[in-house]
Amino acid sequence: MKNAEFDGLVVEGGSLRCAFTTAVLDTFLVHGFNPFKVLIGNSSGAIALAYYMSAQRKHVLSVACEIVLDSRFINYRSALTEQGLMNLDFLYRYAIKNYPLDEDAVDLNGKEVRIVTTDFQTGTPLYLTPKKGKWIRYMMASATLPLITRGKVEVDGRLMFDGGYSDPLPLDKAIELGAKNVLVLRTRPAISRLEQSWSDYMATYWHRDNPALVEAFETSWKLYNDTADKLMRSPTGGASWSQIAPDHPLQSDGYFISPEDIMADYRHGLEKAQDFIVSLRD
């Protein structure tokens, strides 16, 4: 496909696995590749997307490498407290102080941009349209995981949490917003499929008084697998899609992660992105 044929971009989340997608987006910045009219980010993918749109290369990588071993960010003694295993408040303060998002540099003209979150009451997806003064709050809401982080964030009068629980790979939303040729950036290999995780089981018990939330925790992995299967099939109808995915499970998966793991995944993302750019010229 040629540059102009891509008009949609979907960026998967995945906590610190976003080192891979950050590398892809940084490579796009180097090559001036930004043909997208519809852009959707989920969880940490929303953070990577924001810095791509502000053209701030390597900012996400720098934050990840600098805080991953800081006990103020990941603290196992806080796992069952209100703060959670990962302290998003510390992440927010650190990023604002050292690598602030340049919201003035974000060009939203003619673009449909969405950050995916999940409604804490209904378990359904919310597609937030960022604007100046809202980016950081929306990004934090999209990345807030039950048990792993604070659990929920109030935004515009509504409680929300990680969008990965209600629309983990928002390909269909990109098409609904008008994209005809969508590029999906993954943080898992294309053949990877999920099972319900331990945190999903715990969240199901924790929120057992809310059937809508329980359903979200019980089915999010199935939603992921359904879209992952769709991405592997030949497109039908009026839209098409491609994906850039790691060749193997990323090293920055999980919670015992080093800066070296993050850098390895970043380098892999650079390689995959460069291959993609070269393929556009063939």
Short mmCIF file of N, CA, C and O in Angstrom, two decimals, residues 2 91 114 144 160 178 182-184 215 221 224 249 256:
data_model
loop_
_atom_site.label_atom_id
_atom_site.label_comp_id
_atom_site.label_asym_id
_atom_site.label_seq_id
_atom_site.Cartn_x
_atom_site.Cartn_y
_atom_site.Cartn_z
N LYS A 2 0.42 2.29 -0.63
CA LYS A 2 1.12 3.56 -0.61
C LYS A 2 0.67 4.37 0.59
O LYS A 2 -0.38 4.13 1.18
N LEU A 91 3.43 8.41 37.94
CA LEU A 91 3.70 8.48 36.50
C LEU A 91 3.27 9.82 35.94
O LEU A 91 4.02 10.45 35.17
N ARG A 114 -9.78 9.45 19.03
CA ARG A 114 -10.51 8.91 20.18
C ARG A 114 -9.56 8.21 21.14
O ARG A 114 -8.61 7.54 20.72
N THR A 144 -6.02 3.15 33.43
CA THR A 144 -6.29 2.79 34.82
C THR A 144 -6.86 1.38 34.90
O THR A 144 -7.98 1.13 34.45
N MET A 160 -14.41 6.05 35.12
CA MET A 160 -13.94 5.26 33.99
C MET A 160 -12.69 4.48 34.38
O MET A 160 -12.03 4.79 35.35
N GLY A 178 -15.15 6.15 9.83
CA GLY A 178 -14.91 6.51 8.45
C GLY A 178 -13.63 6.01 7.82
O GLY A 178 -13.38 6.25 6.64
N VAL A 182 -7.11 0.65 7.55
CA VAL A 182 -6.68 0.84 8.93
C VAL A 182 -5.38 0.09 9.20
O VAL A 182 -5.24 -1.09 8.83
N LEU A 183 -4.45 0.76 9.84
CA LEU A 183 -3.22 0.14 10.31
C LEU A 183 -3.34 -0.05 11.82
O LEU A 183 -3.59 0.91 12.56
N VAL A 184 -3.18 -1.29 12.27
CA VAL A 184 -3.30 -1.62 13.69
C VAL A 184 -1.92 -1.94 14.25
O VAL A 184 -1.22 -2.81 13.72
N GLU A 215 -19.44 -8.84 33.74
CA GLU A 215 -19.47 -9.30 32.34
C GLU A 215 -18.27 -8.77 31.56
O GLU A 215 -17.66 -9.48 30.75
N TRP A 221 -11.30 -10.70 27.22
CA TRP A 221 -10.33 -11.53 26.50
C TRP A 221 -10.95 -12.15 25.25
O TRP A 221 -10.27 -12.33 24.23
N TYR A 224 -11.01 -9.47 22.58
CA TYR A 224 -9.66 -9.34 22.02
C TYR A 224 -9.41 -10.43 20.98
O TYR A 224 -8.95 -10.14 19.86
N PRO A 249 6.71 -12.84 21.76
CA PRO A 249 6.25 -12.13 22.96
C PRO A 249 7.29 -11.12 23.43
O PRO A 249 8.49 -11.40 23.45
N PHE A 256 7.87 -7.68 36.30
CA PHE A 256 9.28 -7.74 36.69
C PHE A 256 10.09 -7.37 35.45
O PHE A 256 10.55 -8.23 34.71
#
